[in-house]
Each structure stands twice: as structure tokens, then as C-alpha cells.
Short mmCIF file of C-alpha atoms and ligand atoms in Angstrom, two decimals:
data_model
loop_
_atom_site.label_atom_id
_atom_site.label_comp_id
_atom_site.label_asym_id
_atom_site.label_seq_id
_atom_site.Cartn_x
_atom_site.Cartn_y
_atom_site.Cartn_z
CA UNK E 131 95.18 80.37 75.37
CA UNK E 132 92.08 81.59 73.67
CA UNK E 133 92.30 84.03 70.80
CA UNK E 134 89.59 86.49 69.98
CA UNK E 135 89.72 88.44 66.77
CA UNK E 136 87.93 91.42 65.43
CA UNK E 137 88.31 94.03 68.13
CA UNK E 138 88.76 97.25 66.20
CA UNK E 139 91.73 99.52 66.71
CA UNK E 140 91.15 102.77 68.60
CA UNK E 141 92.40 104.17 72.09
CA UNK E 142 92.25 102.70 75.94
CA UNK E 143 92.44 99.43 78.19
CA UNK E 144 92.01 99.90 81.85
CA UNK E 145 90.33 97.50 84.07
CA UNK E 146 87.13 98.98 85.28
CA UNK E 147 84.68 97.56 87.67
CA UNK E 148 81.23 96.55 86.77
CA UNK E 149 79.35 96.59 89.98
CA UNK E 150 76.73 94.04 89.27
CA UNK E 151 75.26 94.41 92.67
CA UNK E 152 71.64 93.80 91.84
CA UNK E 153 70.28 91.08 94.03
CA UNK E 154 73.19 91.37 96.44
CA UNK E 155 72.36 91.56 100.05
CA UNK E 156 75.15 91.02 102.51
CA UNK E 157 75.08 93.72 105.07
CA UNK E 158 76.68 97.08 105.48
CA UNK E 159 78.85 98.56 102.75
CA UNK E 160 81.59 101.07 103.40
CA UNK E 161 83.35 102.92 100.66
CA UNK E 162 86.24 105.34 100.28
CA UNK E 163 87.01 107.40 97.18
CA UNK E 164 90.27 109.24 97.28
CA UNK E 165 93.18 110.43 95.19
CA UNK E 166 96.61 108.92 95.76
CA UNK E 167 99.58 107.75 93.67
CA UNK E 168 98.45 110.06 90.89
CA UNK E 169 95.17 108.27 90.38
CA UNK E 170 91.61 107.89 91.63
CA UNK E 171 91.14 105.09 94.10
CA UNK E 172 88.08 103.34 95.43
CA UNK E 173 87.75 100.77 98.17
CA UNK E 174 84.37 99.21 98.90
CA UNK E 175 84.00 96.63 101.64
CA UNK E 176 81.07 94.77 103.19
CA UNK E 177 80.20 93.52 106.63
CA UNK E 178 80.08 94.94 110.13
CA UNK E 179 83.82 95.67 110.26
CA UNK E 180 83.95 97.35 106.89
CA UNK E 181 83.77 101.02 107.90
CA UNK E 182 86.86 101.14 110.11
CA UNK E 183 88.79 98.77 107.85
CA UNK E 184 88.22 100.90 104.76
CA UNK E 185 89.46 104.03 106.55
CA UNK E 186 92.56 102.15 107.72
CA UNK E 187 93.25 100.91 104.20
CA UNK E 188 92.95 104.44 102.82
CA UNK E 189 95.36 105.67 105.49
CA UNK E 190 97.84 102.89 104.63
CA UNK E 191 97.79 103.76 100.92
CA UNK E 192 98.34 107.45 101.66
CA UNK E 193 101.26 106.41 103.84
CA UNK E 194 102.79 104.45 100.92
CA UNK E 195 102.22 107.44 98.66
CA UNK E 196 104.11 109.66 101.07
CA UNK E 197 106.98 107.16 101.18
CA UNK E 198 107.33 106.60 97.43
CA UNK E 199 105.99 109.54 95.46
CA UNK E 200 108.59 110.95 93.07
CA UNK E 201 106.61 114.19 93.18
CA UNK E 202 107.18 114.69 96.91
CA UNK E 203 110.69 115.85 97.77
CA UNK E 204 110.47 114.37 101.27
CA UNK E 205 109.50 110.85 100.16
CA UNK E 206 112.07 108.14 100.77
CA UNK E 207 112.35 107.52 97.02
CA UNK E 208 112.91 111.23 96.28
CA UNK E 209 115.59 111.34 98.93
CA UNK E 210 117.32 108.28 97.48
CA UNK E 211 117.08 109.85 94.02
CA UNK E 212 118.67 113.01 95.38
CA UNK E 213 121.66 111.11 96.70
CA UNK E 214 120.57 110.74 100.33
CA UNK E 215 120.74 107.43 102.17
CA UNK E 216 117.67 107.60 104.41
CA UNK E 217 116.82 104.79 106.84
CA UNK E 218 114.18 102.93 104.92
CA UNK E 219 110.73 101.96 106.11
CA UNK E 220 110.29 98.16 106.00
CA UNK E 221 107.64 98.56 103.29
CA UNK E 222 110.13 100.48 101.13
CA UNK E 223 112.72 97.74 101.63
CA UNK E 224 110.10 95.17 100.75
CA UNK E 225 108.82 96.82 97.56
CA UNK E 226 112.36 97.52 96.33
CA UNK E 227 113.19 93.85 96.79
CA UNK E 228 110.09 92.80 94.89
CA UNK E 229 110.87 95.27 92.12
CA UNK E 230 114.30 93.69 91.75
CA UNK E 231 112.77 90.21 91.49
CA UNK E 232 110.41 91.42 88.78
CA UNK E 233 113.31 93.00 86.96
CA UNK E 234 115.07 89.64 86.94
CA UNK E 235 111.93 87.74 85.97
CA UNK E 236 111.34 89.98 82.93
CA UNK E 237 114.98 90.15 81.83
CA UNK E 238 115.03 93.84 82.68
CA UNK E 239 111.87 94.82 80.74
CA UNK E 240 110.38 95.86 84.05
CA UNK E 241 112.97 98.15 85.58
CA UNK E 242 112.17 100.42 88.52
CA UNK E 243 115.33 102.41 87.72
CA UNK E 244 113.63 104.23 84.85
CA UNK E 245 113.24 107.57 86.63
CA UNK E 246 115.79 109.51 84.54
CA UNK E 247 114.34 108.15 81.33
CA UNK E 248 110.71 108.90 82.22
CA UNK E 249 111.82 112.34 83.39
CA UNK E 250 113.67 113.08 80.13
CA UNK E 251 110.50 112.38 78.13
CA UNK E 252 108.64 114.87 80.34
CA UNK E 253 106.16 112.52 81.95
CA UNK E 254 106.59 113.92 85.46
CA UNK E 255 106.50 117.61 84.60
CA UNK E 256 104.04 117.42 81.72
CA UNK E 257 106.58 119.26 79.53
CA UNK E 258 106.67 116.45 77.02
CA UNK E 259 109.56 116.18 74.61
CA UNK E 260 111.31 113.64 72.40
CA UNK E 261 114.93 113.40 73.58
CA UNK E 262 117.67 113.16 70.95
CA UNK E 263 119.47 109.91 70.20
CA UNK E 264 122.68 110.94 71.99
CA UNK E 265 120.75 112.01 75.05
CA UNK E 266 118.95 108.67 75.19
CA UNK E 267 122.19 106.74 74.74
CA UNK E 268 123.65 108.66 77.70
CA UNK E 269 120.54 108.08 79.81
CA UNK E 270 120.77 104.35 79.27
CA UNK E 271 124.09 104.32 81.07
CA UNK E 272 122.80 106.13 84.15
CA UNK E 273 120.18 103.99 85.81
CA UNK E 274 120.49 105.11 89.38
CA UNK E 275 117.16 106.81 90.08
CA UNK E 276 114.00 105.00 91.02
CA UNK E 277 110.35 105.22 90.00
CA UNK E 278 108.02 102.69 91.63
CA UNK E 279 105.06 103.78 89.45
CA UNK E 280 105.02 100.43 87.65
CA UNK E 281 104.51 98.39 90.81
CA UNK E 282 103.36 100.61 93.71
CA UNK E 283 99.62 100.36 93.14
CA UNK E 284 99.73 96.59 92.91
CA UNK E 285 101.78 96.41 96.09
CA UNK E 286 99.37 98.80 97.81
CA UNK E 287 96.40 96.65 96.73
CA UNK E 288 98.01 93.55 98.26
CA UNK E 289 98.67 95.32 101.53
CA UNK E 290 95.21 96.92 101.62
CA UNK E 291 93.63 93.49 101.08
CA UNK E 292 95.80 92.03 103.84
CA UNK E 293 94.73 94.80 106.20
CA UNK E 294 91.03 94.45 105.37
CA UNK E 295 91.23 90.71 105.98
CA UNK E 296 93.03 91.19 109.29
CA UNK E 297 90.18 93.48 110.35
CA UNK E 298 87.56 90.85 109.59
CA UNK E 299 86.46 91.87 106.08
CA UNK E 300 85.51 88.94 103.86
CA UNK E 301 84.14 90.79 100.86
CA UNK E 302 85.67 93.85 99.24
CA UNK E 303 86.73 95.31 95.95
CA UNK E 304 89.84 97.48 95.87
CA UNK E 305 90.33 99.56 92.73
CA UNK E 306 93.50 101.61 92.71
CA UNK E 307 93.35 103.37 89.36
CA UNK E 308 92.73 100.21 87.39
CA UNK E 309 94.78 97.95 89.65
CA UNK E 310 92.00 95.81 91.03
CA UNK E 311 92.05 93.38 93.90
CA UNK E 312 88.88 91.32 94.42
CA UNK E 313 88.75 90.16 98.02
CA UNK E 314 86.53 87.13 98.61
CA UNK E 315 83.25 87.14 96.74
CA UNK E 316 80.46 89.64 96.29
CA UNK E 317 78.19 89.78 99.32
CA UNK E 318 75.70 87.37 97.72
CA UNK E 319 78.48 84.80 97.17
CA UNK E 320 79.04 85.26 93.44
CA UNK E 321 82.47 86.14 92.06
CA UNK E 322 83.41 89.78 91.55
CA UNK E 323 83.11 90.87 87.94
CA UNK E 324 85.73 93.15 86.56
CA UNK E 325 85.56 94.48 83.02
CA UNK E 326 88.64 94.80 80.83
CA UNK E 327 88.33 97.93 78.78
CA UNK E 328 88.94 98.01 75.07
CA UNK E 329 92.36 99.68 74.61
CA UNK E 330 91.09 101.33 71.45
CA UNK E 331 87.86 102.75 72.81
CA UNK E 332 87.51 103.98 76.35
CA UNK E 333 83.76 103.51 76.18
CA UNK E 334 83.95 99.80 75.35
CA UNK E 335 85.04 96.60 77.02
CA UNK E 336 86.65 93.59 75.47
CA UNK E 337 85.19 91.30 78.09
CA UNK E 338 84.90 90.69 81.79
CA UNK E 339 86.70 88.58 84.35
CA UNK E 340 85.20 86.71 87.27
CA UNK E 341 87.54 87.00 90.22
CA UNK E 342 87.73 85.73 93.79
CA UNK E 343 90.78 86.59 95.89
CA UNK E 344 92.62 87.66 92.78
CA UNK E 345 94.22 90.82 91.46
CA UNK E 346 93.77 92.01 87.88
CA UNK E 347 96.07 94.73 86.58
CA UNK E 348 96.17 96.31 83.13
CA UNK E 349 98.97 98.25 81.47
CA UNK E 350 98.57 100.03 78.18
CA UNK E 351 100.12 102.82 76.19
CA UNK E 352 96.78 104.66 76.09
CA UNK E 353 96.96 105.53 79.80
CA UNK E 354 99.40 108.40 79.49
CA UNK E 355 100.88 109.70 76.26
CA UNK E 356 101.60 112.71 74.10
CA UNK E 357 101.77 113.21 70.36
CA UNK E 358 104.38 115.00 68.33
CA UNK E 359 104.47 115.22 64.54
CA UNK E 360 101.71 112.66 64.36
CA UNK E 361 103.60 110.10 66.44
CA UNK E 362 102.26 108.91 69.78
CA UNK E 363 104.74 108.52 72.65
CA UNK E 364 103.48 106.77 75.78
CA UNK E 365 104.71 106.38 79.33
CA UNK E 366 105.95 102.78 79.42
CA UNK E 367 109.61 102.79 78.53
CA UNK E 368 111.59 99.99 77.01
CA UNK E 369 114.64 100.19 79.32
CA UNK E 370 116.75 98.53 76.63
CA UNK E 371 116.14 101.21 73.98
CA UNK E 372 115.18 104.26 76.02
CA UNK E 373 112.08 104.76 73.86
CA UNK E 374 108.45 103.99 74.66
CA UNK E 375 107.87 100.25 74.34
CA UNK E 376 106.76 99.15 70.90
CA UNK E 377 106.11 95.44 71.18
CA UNK E 378 102.90 95.17 69.17
CA UNK E 379 100.72 95.00 72.28
CA UNK E 380 98.00 97.55 72.98
CA UNK E 381 97.36 96.31 76.49
CA UNK E 382 98.31 93.58 78.92
CA UNK E 383 96.10 92.42 81.77
CA UNK E 384 97.67 90.16 84.37
CA UNK E 385 95.54 88.15 86.80
CA UNK E 386 97.26 86.72 89.86
CA UNK E 387 96.81 86.11 93.57
CA UNK E 388 99.74 88.49 93.94
CA UNK E 389 98.86 92.09 93.04
CA UNK E 390 102.48 93.25 93.17
CA UNK E 391 103.49 90.59 90.67
CA UNK E 392 100.46 91.40 88.49
CA UNK E 393 101.37 95.09 88.43
CA UNK E 394 105.08 94.61 87.72
CA UNK E 395 104.38 91.99 85.08
CA UNK E 396 101.69 94.02 83.33
CA UNK E 397 104.29 96.73 82.79
CA UNK E 398 107.14 94.34 81.95
CA UNK E 399 105.14 92.12 79.60
CA UNK E 400 103.81 95.17 77.77
CA UNK E 401 107.47 95.88 76.99
CA UNK E 402 108.35 92.28 76.11
CA UNK E 403 105.47 91.59 73.72
CA UNK E 404 103.13 88.69 73.18
CA UNK E 405 105.53 85.91 72.35
CA UNK E 406 107.74 86.34 75.39
CA UNK E 407 104.72 87.07 77.59
CA UNK E 408 103.19 83.71 76.67
CA UNK E 409 106.54 81.98 77.14
CA UNK E 410 106.87 83.43 80.63
CA UNK E 411 103.31 82.34 81.37
CA UNK E 412 104.18 78.82 80.28
CA UNK E 413 107.40 78.80 82.30
CA UNK E 414 105.51 79.89 85.42
CA UNK E 415 102.35 77.83 85.11
CA UNK E 416 99.79 78.72 87.76
CA UNK E 417 101.48 81.93 88.89
CA UNK E 418 99.52 84.30 86.65
CA UNK E 419 97.13 84.45 83.69
CA UNK E 420 96.94 86.96 80.86
CA UNK E 421 94.60 88.91 78.62
CA UNK E 422 96.67 90.34 75.77
CA UNK E 423 95.35 92.80 73.20
CA UNK E 424 97.51 93.33 70.15
CA UNK E 425 97.63 96.50 68.06
CA UNK E 426 95.60 94.75 65.35
CA UNK E 427 92.82 94.04 67.86
CA UNK E 428 93.55 90.35 68.40
CA UNK E 429 92.74 89.33 71.96
CA UNK E 430 94.49 86.36 73.50
CA UNK E 431 93.74 84.91 76.90
CA UNK E 432 95.70 82.20 78.63
CA UNK E 433 94.15 78.88 79.38
CA UNK E 434 93.55 79.47 83.09
CA UNK E 435 91.05 82.23 82.27
CA UNK E 436 88.90 80.23 79.90
CA UNK E 437 86.20 79.74 82.52
CA UNK E 438 86.43 83.20 84.05
CA UNK E 439 86.74 85.49 81.02
CA UNK E 440 83.63 86.19 79.01
CA UNK E 441 83.33 88.23 75.89
CA UNK E 442 80.83 88.90 73.14
CA UNK E 443 83.63 88.88 70.59
CA UNK E 444 83.93 85.85 68.32
CA UNK E 445 86.14 83.35 70.07
CA UNK E 446 88.13 80.35 69.10
CA UNK E 447 89.95 78.12 71.49
CA UNK E 448 93.63 78.61 70.99
CA UNK E 449 96.60 77.46 72.84
CA UNK E 450 95.37 75.17 75.55
CA UNK E 451 96.98 73.25 72.78
CA UNK E 452 96.62 69.66 73.93
CA UNK E 453 95.33 67.43 71.15
CA UNK E 454 94.63 63.74 70.96
CA UNK E 455 94.84 61.52 67.89
CA UNK E 456 92.20 58.79 68.03
CA UNK E 457 91.80 55.72 65.84
CA UNK E 458 88.68 53.60 66.16
CA UNK E 459 87.83 55.58 69.27
CA UNK E 460 91.10 54.77 70.98
CA UNK E 461 93.51 57.54 72.02
CA UNK E 462 96.81 56.70 70.33
CA UNK E 463 98.75 59.90 70.79
CA UNK E 464 98.45 63.09 72.82
CA UNK E 465 100.60 66.18 72.55
CA UNK E 466 100.62 69.83 73.58
CA UNK E 467 100.92 71.65 70.24
CA UNK E 468 102.41 74.67 71.95
CA UNK E 469 105.27 72.55 73.25
CA UNK E 470 106.19 71.07 69.85
CA UNK E 471 109.41 72.56 68.52
CA UNK E 472 110.03 70.43 65.41
CA UNK E 473 107.46 68.96 63.00
CA UNK E 474 107.00 65.20 63.06
CA UNK E 475 104.61 62.64 61.65
CA UNK E 476 102.50 60.32 63.71
CA UNK E 477 101.19 57.21 62.02
CA UNK E 478 97.66 56.40 63.13
CA UNK E 479 97.09 53.02 61.52
CA UNK E 480 98.74 51.96 58.29
CA UNK E 481 98.15 54.81 55.88
CA UNK E 482 96.98 57.60 58.11
CA UNK E 483 99.71 60.09 58.75
CA UNK E 484 99.13 63.00 61.08
CA UNK E 485 101.63 65.84 60.71
CA UNK E 486 102.31 67.50 64.05
CA UNK E 487 104.15 70.79 63.89
CA UNK E 488 104.66 73.73 66.28
CA UNK E 489 101.13 74.92 67.10
CA UNK E 490 99.50 72.81 64.41
CA UNK E 491 98.22 69.31 63.54
CA UNK E 492 96.57 68.01 60.39
CA UNK E 493 96.09 64.87 58.32
CA UNK E 494 99.06 64.68 55.99
CA UNK E 495 97.78 61.68 54.15
CA UNK E 496 95.17 59.02 54.57
CA UNK E 497 93.18 56.43 52.69
CA UNK E 498 90.34 58.94 52.43
CA UNK E 499 92.45 61.23 50.31
CA UNK E 500 89.50 62.87 48.61
CA UNK E 501 87.81 63.90 51.79
CA UNK E 502 87.85 67.48 52.91
CA UNK E 503 89.47 66.52 56.19
CA UNK E 504 92.62 65.43 54.46
CA UNK E 505 93.12 68.42 52.28
CA UNK E 506 91.79 71.38 54.18
CA UNK E 507 91.37 70.80 57.84
CA UNK E 508 93.61 70.95 60.84
CA UNK E 509 93.91 72.22 64.34
CA UNK E 510 96.01 75.27 64.86
CA UNK E 511 97.14 76.14 68.34
CA UNK E 512 93.70 75.68 69.80
CA UNK E 513 91.45 76.74 66.94
CA UNK E 514 90.61 74.68 63.92
CA UNK E 515 90.74 75.56 60.27
CA UNK E 516 88.84 74.12 57.33
CA UNK E 517 86.30 72.60 59.65
CA UNK E 518 84.52 74.02 62.64
CA UNK E 519 85.17 71.11 64.96
CA UNK E 520 87.60 68.25 65.34
CA UNK E 521 89.29 66.82 62.27
CA UNK E 522 87.52 63.61 61.41
CA UNK E 523 88.76 61.23 58.77
CA UNK E 524 85.70 59.08 58.71
CA UNK E 525 86.48 56.11 56.47
CA UNK E 526 89.62 55.44 58.47
CA UNK E 527 88.05 56.38 61.80
CA UNK E 528 90.80 58.82 62.66
CA UNK E 529 89.89 61.81 64.77
CA UNK E 530 92.15 64.66 65.85
CA UNK E 531 90.61 66.83 68.53
CA UNK E 532 91.35 68.91 71.56
CA UNK E 533 91.48 67.14 74.88
CA UNK E 534 91.58 68.80 78.28
CA UNK E 535 95.05 67.77 79.27
CA UNK E 536 97.86 65.36 78.57
CA UNK E 537 97.04 61.93 79.99
CA UNK E 538 99.34 61.12 82.88
P1 AMP D 45 101.98 100.72 84.78
O1 AMP D 45 100.84 101.65 84.56
O2 AMP D 45 101.86 99.85 85.98
O3 AMP D 45 102.31 99.92 83.56
O4 AMP D 45 103.27 101.60 85.11
C1 AMP D 45 103.72 102.60 84.26
C2 AMP D 45 104.58 103.55 85.04
O5 AMP D 45 105.75 102.84 85.49
C3 AMP D 45 105.09 104.69 84.22
O6 AMP D 45 104.23 105.80 84.32
C4 AMP D 45 106.46 104.97 84.83
O7 AMP D 45 106.29 105.72 86.01
C5 AMP D 45 106.93 103.59 85.22
N1 AMP D 45 107.62 102.86 84.15
C6 AMP D 45 107.73 103.19 82.83
N2 AMP D 45 108.40 102.26 82.16
C7 AMP D 45 108.73 101.30 83.05
C8 AMP D 45 109.45 100.06 82.97
N3 AMP D 45 109.93 99.60 81.82
N4 AMP D 45 109.61 99.35 84.12
C9 AMP D 45 109.12 99.79 85.29
N5 AMP D 45 108.44 100.94 85.43
C10 AMP D 45 108.23 101.68 84.33
MG1 MG D 46 102.44 97.91 86.39
#
């Protein structure tokens, strides 16, 4: 991971597109702007097949909206919620199955059965209210109504991308209210650039992502909320408590080849908080990457984004976590600091002791006791402290520094 500090606290993190199209050639562009799933959508595609493909994608998304909208009494989801057992469209079957998988993956933090809860807080009607404790306790026992709002846009972006590809499109950007899918590259061949908005200031960005054939989805409490007696209540519920999630995160951006997963996880990880989000990332290496913004403004990105996320904010490498201990130029020991659970000491030559602890490594003692490296410097989960670079204990020729990966 990489941690950025110093983003000031204020209000809003959506992914927005920066169309850096200058210098792009690449043929005909077709675009559709429309309103579906309660949000503004834009699809822009390039190439000779783009026009028809974009119209078809718009039609497909409107079809999903008609199937799943909780605001439309005839939708399949509304009918299920009203006690009917309609024959389900295969897409409805499919998304419900994927929602269940995401529920399992997030230990129930993502839960598509939140309809009654979201309804009680007034987020469908706009008649916002804070339910009483007894009411919430009762609601927690009745999870039988469905709201696909936490996953539908991501699913729709996957299916729209699939459709565009099947109709010959090789370059497109699909933006479904902040759920972005970048298909192929920009017409000139460069990666698509997608900005991640500052959750505390709708006019600012915390950085931008370079994406090719990847989805990027952001969830944040700033997207929909109301205030009562000075307290802000937002639309992402913690299904375990019945209250809006309060995990210390201001926004979660998930990058993945799978837009459905990215959407469900952005919601679920926002509920779970940073620690568990990073754990899940580690347990599922390669499946998704994260940009996490905490309420204090700290920005953390996972290792897989280090070459595709750029930001003007001060950055320190944090959490790739693999360090090497070198003596006389020879690698003696390598360890992933993020995988260390108990502190231990590594002896690098007779009197050089390197203390390795969860997320941290430093010289515990060495012959060069008076040197700054011994007393003040170390590496902490990717960054360094005391010194700007690697820890060097010169007289004893011991170096502790980050290395790309564990040697095989
Ligand atoms: P998103 O913007 O993707 O994070 O989805 C938020 C929407 O998903 C909310 O407006 C609700 O409709 C629904 N929702 C709220 N809390 C949850 C939850 N814990 N799990 C799944 N869906 C949720
Ligand atoms: Mg979501």
C-alpha cells in the first residue's frame, strides 16, 4: 500500500472522468447521456461500430433499471419485496447470486437485503428520519426485502462493456454515476484516466487512476445523506447495527476487472473499515485494488495501484511491505512487514540486531551505536522514519531497505 497524508477534511468522493482527449485521434465517437438507476449515466465509445453499440448499451441499462428499481412497482425486485414470486429474468437471477457471494465475502457488511432498513431511514421517499432504537432492533430481524442499489450499477457496467465488445467496440468509457468501466484504451492508445474525487471537497480530486479494461467504483457517505441535530446520517447502512456505517472511512474506491465485484465491495468495505478492507485485499491478491480515504484525510492505496495512481499529495511508500536486510551488500533476510504477526530479532553479523515487528523494522543495536541510524531510523510499513531513505548502518555495512518482492 501507499499512504498519502494531508488531504483536508470536507465533503465528497466520486470517481469522475477526466477526458484528456487532446491529441487523441481514433475515429468516430458516439456518446449517450441518460438518466437511469437514480443517476446520470454517460457512455462514450469510439470506432465505426460505436453508434449502434452505445444505443444498445443504453437500452440494456434501462432494461436492468426496469427489472430492479425499488421505485417501480412492476419491477421484479418490487414484486419480490411485495411478496410475489415472479418468474425471474436470467439477469435478475445472476445479480442476486452475485450479491449473495459478495455478502459472504464481506461477512455480511454488503447485504442486498437492506431494503427495510434504508426505507426506515427515509432514503427512498426523501422523508428522512432517525428511527428509534427499538425500531432498529426489530428491523434487524426482518431482512427479507431487497435493494440492489449497492451493486446494480457495477453489474450494468460489466454487461454494457460486454455488449460493446461483442459489437466490435475496442475503446469506450462507461460512467454510470461514478461507477466507471474503462474499456480498452483511449483512441490514441494511452490508458483511460479517471479522477478520484476528494470526499471532503466536491471540487477537488485526490488523484487519478490509469485504467485499461478495468472498473473503478467509489462509495462514500457524502453521496446521499441528511443532517439532524448537527449529526450527518448517510445512505450506506451497517447491516449489523442498523445505523449508517461508521468505520472511519470517508470513501472507498475499488479497482477490478469485475465491475460487479468492485461495486459490491466498495459498499461492503466502506462498512468494514480500513483494517478489514486491507486484510480482504491481502487474502484475495490480484482480485482488486483499493484507494481508501479516512476521515482524517489519510489516503491509502494498495500496492497494485502504485504505477497507475498519481497524486500531487505528499506520498510515502507504505505497505508493499517487503524489506531486505543486507550485510556487506549481501541479502541475508527478506520479509513482508505486513505479514509479521510477532516481533523478532534478526542478527545481521555479530552485533547487529534488526528488530522486525508487525509493520516495522529498525536497528535494535549495532556496533555503530552512536549513529543516527541506530537510534532514530526505521522502516514502517512501507515508509521510513528518522531518515528519508533506507536505514544504513555504515560502519557495519548493514542496510535495511525496501525490495520489490520476496525472493523465491
Ligand atoms: P453504493 O453507492 O454502491 O455504495 O451503494 C449504496 C446503496 O446501496 C444505498 O443507497 C442503498 O440503496 C444500498 N445499501 C445501503 N447499505 C448497504 C449495504 N450495507 N449493503 C448493500 N447495499 C446497501
Ligand atoms: Mg457499491
